[in-house]
Amino acid sequence: MVTSANPVRGPAQPELGPSLSEGVRVRILRTAHGDRRAAAELASALTERQLAGLDPLPAQPPVLLRAYRQEVRALPDTTRRLLLLAAADQYPVDTHAFLRAVTATRLDTRPLVSAEVAGVAHATAGGIVFRDPWTRIAAYETASVTDRRAVHLLLARVLRGEGESPRRSWHRGAAALGPSRRLAAELRAAAHTARTAGDHALACALVERAAALSPEPSERARLLARAAADAWRSGDADRARRLVAATDDDALGGLLALRAGNATDAFDALLTAAVRSAEDGPGPVSSVRTTPSTPPSTSSPAPPKPRSTPATCAGAGRRRPSPTGSGSCRPARWAGWPPRSRAGTTTRGTC
């Protein structure tokens, strides 16, 4: 297996400010791949809302990545090709195919000595270990598009084992030159397989790539919302909220904000979704379900009704339980509210 070395290399590493909450500190370190220098740089650029944990953290690369890129570019071309193959095998999806790719193409691994001398990476029995994740990213990003595509196709070719189809599809999608309905469909199916296996991080990467390859804007938005849900379930809340921000799914954005503890933004987003739902009428539901689906009825269909909305109460947007007892809520301004009991008194609901 190909891994990266521990990026924290001694007491010279800068410390994050003591004013940061523990939750924000953990999120910063995760975004910075554990590198405290990159984490300190990221923390210094955060807004007040990000420091308070209200907004997702940015995914901007640190300044140190520039120096790492120059370091990689100074290596011989043969060394850089091997580092690119290893980086593509690890970043952003770990596919464990580097050694098989080297064997299949009979690559000479002796040029890796130059990387070891430079302190960039070193070879082990399981593959290549990079100095840190940012060095691995630099090895991938400094390569040309043509070289990246070639190594992705090579890795896809050697991934033929049982259960490796999602990772093979990832490399096929990463090698695509432009929009492709066929590859987008393949990536969606691979994401479903990964999701069923409980690997939501892989499912997120697959669906996000499927969105990039989908030619229809509406389909891209739907897939990004699906990727946001997978990112959340994988534990990457910042990535989830960045992805949902690229869509018009206010309901999902409000749900994620609520689960992140940001009640104000959650209310605004959910209210916007409710108003849009009331104006548009029945339509497709959000890509994330919070309750199990209701089995379809076998009786004749009832007349269309306004869609149910999240149970939230405030001012003009107050919603009350449906008189049917189903537990769903509808805006109070709609006709028929408030319902009357048999005795003629007003039946008050609680949200």
Coordinates of C-alpha atoms in Angstrom, one line a residue:
M1 CA 0.0 0.0 0.0
V2 CA 1.2 3.5 -0.8
T3 CA 1.1 6.0 2.1
S4 CA 2.4 9.4 3.2
A5 CA 4.8 10.0 6.1
N6 CA 3.8 12.0 9.1
P7 CA 4.0 15.7 8.2
V8 CA 4.6 16.9 11.8
R9 CA 8.3 16.8 12.0
G10 CA 9.4 18.6 15.2
P11 CA 8.9 21.4 17.7
A12 CA 9.5 24.0 15.0
Q13 CA 6.0 23.4 13.7
P14 CA 3.8 26.5 14.4
E15 CA 0.9 26.1 16.8
L16 CA -2.7 27.2 16.2
G17 CA -4.0 30.1 18.2
P18 CA -5.5 29.2 21.7
S19 CA -8.7 31.1 20.9
L20 CA -9.8 28.5 18.4
S21 CA -12.5 26.1 19.6
E22 CA -11.6 22.4 19.6
G23 CA -14.0 21.7 16.8
V24 CA -12.6 24.4 14.5
R25 CA -9.1 23.3 15.3
V26 CA -9.8 19.7 14.3
R27 CA -11.4 20.9 11.0
I28 CA -8.5 23.1 10.2
L29 CA -6.0 20.3 10.7
R30 CA -8.1 18.0 8.6
T31 CA -8.3 20.5 5.8
A32 CA -4.5 21.1 6.0
H33 CA -3.8 17.3 5.9
G34 CA -2.3 17.5 9.4
D35 CA 0.5 19.9 8.4
R36 CA 0.6 22.5 11.1
R37 CA 2.4 25.1 8.9
A38 CA -0.5 24.9 6.4
A39 CA -3.0 24.8 9.3
A40 CA -1.5 28.0 10.8
E41 CA -1.6 29.7 7.4
L42 CA -5.2 28.6 6.9
A43 CA -6.3 29.8 10.3
S44 CA -4.8 33.3 9.7
A45 CA -7.0 33.7 6.6
L46 CA -10.4 32.6 8.1
T47 CA -13.3 35.0 8.4
E48 CA -15.1 35.6 11.7
R49 CA -17.9 33.2 10.7
Q50 CA -15.4 30.5 9.8
L51 CA -13.5 30.9 13.1
A52 CA -16.9 30.6 14.9
G53 CA -17.6 27.4 13.0
L54 CA -20.6 28.8 11.1
D55 CA -19.2 28.7 7.6
P56 CA -17.3 25.8 5.8
L57 CA -13.5 26.2 5.7
P58 CA -12.0 27.2 2.3
A59 CA -10.1 24.5 0.3
Q60 CA -7.4 26.9 -0.8
P61 CA -3.8 25.4 -1.1
P62 CA -1.2 26.8 1.3
V63 CA 1.7 29.0 0.2
L64 CA 4.1 26.1 1.0
L65 CA 2.7 24.2 -1.9
R66 CA 4.4 26.5 -4.3
A67 CA 7.8 25.6 -2.9
Y68 CA 6.9 21.9 -3.0
R69 CA 6.0 22.3 -6.7
Q70 CA 9.4 23.8 -7.5
E71 CA 11.1 21.0 -5.6
V72 CA 9.3 18.4 -7.6
R73 CA 10.0 20.2 -10.9
A74 CA 13.7 20.1 -10.1
L75 CA 13.7 16.3 -10.2
P76 CA 14.6 14.2 -13.4
D77 CA 11.7 13.5 -15.7
T78 CA 11.9 9.7 -15.1
T79 CA 11.6 10.3 -11.4
R80 CA 8.7 12.6 -11.8
R81 CA 6.8 10.1 -13.8
L82 CA 7.1 7.5 -11.1
L83 CA 6.0 10.0 -8.5
L84 CA 3.1 10.9 -10.7
L85 CA 2.0 7.3 -10.9
A86 CA 2.2 6.9 -7.2
A87 CA 0.4 10.2 -6.5
A88 CA -2.4 9.3 -8.9
D89 CA -2.8 6.0 -7.2
Q90 CA -3.3 7.8 -3.9
Y91 CA -4.8 11.2 -4.6
P92 CA -7.6 11.9 -4.2
V93 CA -8.7 8.2 -4.1
D94 CA -6.4 5.5 -2.8
T95 CA -6.6 2.6 -5.2
H96 CA -3.6 0.4 -4.2
A97 CA -2.5 -0.3 -7.7
F98 CA 1.0 1.3 -8.0
L99 CA 3.0 -2.0 -7.8
R100 CA 0.8 -3.7 -10.3
A101 CA 1.2 -0.8 -12.7
V102 CA 4.9 -0.9 -12.3
T103 CA 5.0 -4.7 -12.9
A104 CA 2.6 -4.5 -15.9
T105 CA 4.7 -1.9 -17.7
R106 CA 8.1 -3.1 -16.5
L107 CA 9.0 0.4 -15.2
D108 CA 12.5 1.0 -14.0
T109 CA 12.2 2.2 -10.3
R110 CA 15.9 3.1 -9.9
P111 CA 15.2 6.8 -10.7
L112 CA 13.4 7.0 -7.3
V113 CA 16.8 7.3 -5.8
S114 CA 16.8 11.0 -6.8
A115 CA 13.5 11.5 -4.9
E116 CA 15.0 9.9 -1.8
V117 CA 18.1 12.1 -2.0
A118 CA 16.0 15.2 -2.3
G119 CA 13.8 14.0 0.7
V120 CA 10.7 14.1 -1.4
A121 CA 9.7 10.4 -1.2
H122 CA 11.2 7.0 -0.7
A123 CA 10.4 3.5 -1.9
T124 CA 9.2 0.7 0.4
A125 CA 8.1 -2.9 -0.2
G126 CA 4.5 -1.6 -0.3
G127 CA 5.1 1.3 -2.7
I128 CA 6.1 4.9 -2.4
V129 CA 5.9 6.9 0.8
F130 CA 5.7 10.7 0.2
R131 CA 7.2 13.1 2.7
D132 CA 3.8 14.6 3.4
P133 CA 0.4 14.9 1.6
W134 CA 1.3 18.3 0.1
T135 CA 4.3 16.8 -1.6
R136 CA 2.1 14.1 -3.0
I137 CA -0.4 16.8 -4.3
A138 CA 2.6 18.7 -5.8
A139 CA 3.8 15.6 -7.6
Y140 CA 0.4 15.2 -9.2
E141 CA -0.4 18.9 -10.0
T142 CA 3.0 19.6 -11.6
A143 CA 2.4 16.9 -14.3
S144 CA 0.9 17.7 -17.7
V145 CA -2.7 16.8 -18.5
T146 CA -1.4 14.2 -21.0
D147 CA 0.8 12.5 -18.4
R148 CA -2.0 12.5 -15.8
R149 CA -4.4 10.9 -18.3
A150 CA -1.8 8.2 -19.3
V151 CA -1.2 7.1 -15.7
H152 CA -5.0 7.1 -14.9
L153 CA -5.6 4.8 -17.9
L154 CA -2.7 2.6 -16.8
L155 CA -4.1 2.3 -13.3
A156 CA -7.6 1.6 -14.6
R157 CA -6.2 -1.2 -16.7
V158 CA -4.6 -3.1 -13.8
L159 CA -7.5 -2.7 -11.5
R160 CA -9.3 -6.0 -12.4
G161 CA -9.7 -7.6 -9.0
E162 CA -12.9 -8.5 -7.2
G163 CA -14.5 -5.4 -5.6
E164 CA -12.2 -3.0 -7.5
S165 CA -14.7 -1.8 -10.1
P166 CA -15.5 1.5 -8.3
R167 CA -11.8 2.5 -8.2
R168 CA -11.3 1.4 -11.8
S169 CA -14.3 3.6 -12.8
W170 CA -12.7 6.5 -10.8
H171 CA -9.5 6.3 -12.9
R172 CA -11.5 6.0 -16.1
G173 CA -13.4 9.1 -15.2
A174 CA -10.3 11.0 -14.2
A175 CA -8.8 10.2 -17.6
A176 CA -11.8 11.7 -19.5
L177 CA -11.1 14.7 -21.7
G178 CA -14.6 16.2 -21.5
P179 CA -18.3 15.6 -20.8
S180 CA -19.4 12.1 -21.3
R181 CA -22.9 10.7 -20.5
R182 CA -21.6 7.2 -20.7
L183 CA -18.8 7.7 -18.2
A184 CA -21.0 9.8 -15.9
A185 CA -23.5 6.9 -15.8
E186 CA -20.6 4.5 -15.0
L187 CA -19.4 6.7 -12.2
R188 CA -22.9 6.9 -10.7
A189 CA -23.2 3.1 -10.7
A190 CA -19.8 2.8 -9.1
A191 CA -20.8 5.4 -6.5
H192 CA -23.8 3.3 -5.7
T193 CA -21.6 0.2 -5.2
A194 CA -19.2 2.1 -2.9
R195 CA -22.1 3.6 -1.0
T196 CA -23.7 0.2 -0.5
A197 CA -20.3 -1.0 0.9
G198 CA -20.2 1.9 3.3
D199 CA -17.4 3.8 1.6
H200 CA -19.0 7.2 1.5
A201 CA -15.7 9.1 0.9
L202 CA -15.2 7.1 -2.3
A203 CA -18.8 7.5 -3.3
C204 CA -18.5 11.3 -2.9
A205 CA -15.4 11.4 -5.1
L206 CA -17.1 9.3 -7.8
V207 CA -20.4 11.3 -7.8
E208 CA -18.5 14.6 -7.8
R209 CA -16.5 13.4 -10.9
A210 CA -19.8 12.3 -12.5
A211 CA -21.1 15.8 -12.0
A212 CA -18.1 17.2 -13.7
L213 CA -18.6 14.9 -16.7
S214 CA -22.4 15.5 -17.0
P215 CA -23.4 17.8 -19.9
E216 CA -26.7 18.9 -18.4
P217 CA -26.6 21.6 -15.7
S218 CA -29.6 20.2 -13.9
E219 CA -28.0 16.8 -13.6
R220 CA -24.8 18.4 -12.4
A221 CA -26.6 20.1 -9.6
R222 CA -28.4 17.0 -8.6
L223 CA -25.2 15.0 -8.5
L224 CA -23.3 17.6 -6.5
A225 CA -26.1 17.5 -3.9
R226 CA -25.7 13.7 -3.8
A227 CA -21.9 14.1 -3.4
A228 CA -22.6 16.6 -0.6
A229 CA -24.7 14.0 1.2
D230 CA -21.9 11.4 0.8
A231 CA -19.3 13.8 2.0
W232 CA -21.4 14.5 5.1
R233 CA -21.8 10.8 5.9
S234 CA -18.0 10.3 5.4
G235 CA -17.4 12.9 8.2
D236 CA -16.2 15.8 5.9
A237 CA -18.7 18.5 6.8
D238 CA -16.8 21.3 5.2
R239 CA -16.6 19.5 1.9
A240 CA -20.3 18.7 2.1
R241 CA -21.3 22.4 2.6
R242 CA -18.9 23.6 -0.1
L243 CA -20.5 21.1 -2.5
V244 CA -24.1 22.0 -1.6
A245 CA -23.2 25.7 -2.0
A246 CA -22.7 25.0 -5.7
T247 CA -26.3 23.8 -6.1
D248 CA -29.7 25.4 -5.6
D249 CA -30.8 22.7 -3.0
D250 CA -31.7 25.1 -0.2
A251 CA -33.4 22.2 1.7
L252 CA -30.2 20.2 1.8
G253 CA -28.1 23.3 2.6
G254 CA -30.5 24.1 5.5
L255 CA -30.3 20.5 6.8
L256 CA -26.5 20.4 6.8
A257 CA -26.4 23.9 8.5
L258 CA -28.8 22.6 11.1
R259 CA -26.7 19.5 11.8
A260 CA -23.6 21.7 12.0
G261 CA -25.3 23.7 14.7
N262 CA -26.0 26.8 12.7
A263 CA -29.7 27.3 13.4
T264 CA -29.9 30.8 11.9
D265 CA -28.6 29.8 8.5
A266 CA -30.6 26.6 8.7
F267 CA -33.8 28.5 9.2
D268 CA -33.1 30.9 6.3
A269 CA -32.3 28.1 3.9
L270 CA -35.2 25.9 4.9
L271 CA -37.6 28.8 4.7
T272 CA -36.3 29.7 1.3
A273 CA -36.8 26.0 0.3
A274 CA -40.4 26.0 1.7
V275 CA -41.3 29.2 -0.2
R276 CA -39.9 27.9 -3.4
S277 CA -41.7 24.6 -2.9
A278 CA -45.0 26.4 -2.3
E279 CA -44.5 28.5 -5.5
D280 CA -43.4 25.6 -7.7
G281 CA -45.8 23.1 -6.5
P282 CA -45.1 19.3 -6.2
G283 CA -41.7 18.4 -7.6
P284 CA -38.6 16.3 -7.1
V285 CA -37.6 16.0 -3.5
S286 CA -34.1 16.7 -2.1
S287 CA -31.4 14.2 -2.7
V288 CA -31.1 13.5 1.0
R289 CA -33.9 11.7 2.8
T290 CA -34.3 12.2 6.5
T291 CA -37.1 9.7 6.9
P292 CA -37.9 6.4 5.1
S293 CA -39.8 6.5 1.9
T294 CA -43.6 5.9 2.1
P295 CA -44.8 3.0 0.1
P296 CA -47.0 4.0 -2.9
S297 CA -50.7 3.8 -2.3
T298 CA -52.8 1.3 -4.4
S299 CA -55.9 3.5 -4.2
S300 CA -56.9 6.1 -6.7
P301 CA -54.6 9.2 -6.6
A302 CA -55.7 12.2 -4.6
P303 CA -55.8 15.7 -6.0
P304 CA -52.4 17.4 -5.9
K305 CA -51.6 19.2 -2.6
P306 CA -48.8 21.6 -1.7
R307 CA -45.6 19.8 -0.7
S308 CA -44.8 19.4 2.9
T309 CA -42.0 21.5 4.4
P310 CA -39.6 21.1 7.4
A311 CA -41.2 21.6 10.8
T312 CA -39.9 25.1 11.7
C313 CA -41.8 28.0 13.3
A314 CA -41.1 31.7 13.1
G315 CA -43.2 34.7 12.1
A316 CA -44.9 34.7 8.7
G317 CA -43.3 31.4 7.9
R318 CA -45.0 29.5 10.7
R319 CA -46.1 25.9 9.9
R320 CA -48.4 23.7 11.6
P321 CA -49.1 19.9 11.6
S322 CA -51.4 18.5 8.9
P323 CA -54.9 17.8 10.0
T324 CA -54.6 14.3 8.5
G325 CA -52.3 13.4 11.4
S326 CA -49.5 12.4 9.1
G327 CA -47.0 14.6 10.9
S328 CA -46.2 16.7 7.9
C329 CA -46.4 20.5 8.0
R330 CA -47.8 23.1 5.7
P331 CA -47.6 26.9 5.6
A332 CA -50.3 28.5 7.7
R333 CA -51.3 31.0 5.0
W334 CA -52.7 28.3 2.9
A335 CA -56.5 27.9 2.7
G336 CA -58.1 25.8 5.3
W337 CA -56.0 26.8 8.2
P338 CA -56.5 26.7 11.1
P339 CA -58.6 23.5 11.0
R340 CA -61.7 23.4 13.1
S341 CA -62.6 20.6 15.6
R342 CA -66.0 19.1 15.7
A343 CA -67.0 21.4 18.5
G344 CA -66.1 24.4 16.4
T345 CA -63.1 25.4 18.3
T346 CA -59.8 26.1 16.7
T347 CA -57.3 23.2 16.8
R348 CA -53.9 24.5 17.5
G349 CA -50.8 22.6 16.4
T350 CA -47.3 22.7 17.7
C351 CA -44.2 22.6 15.6

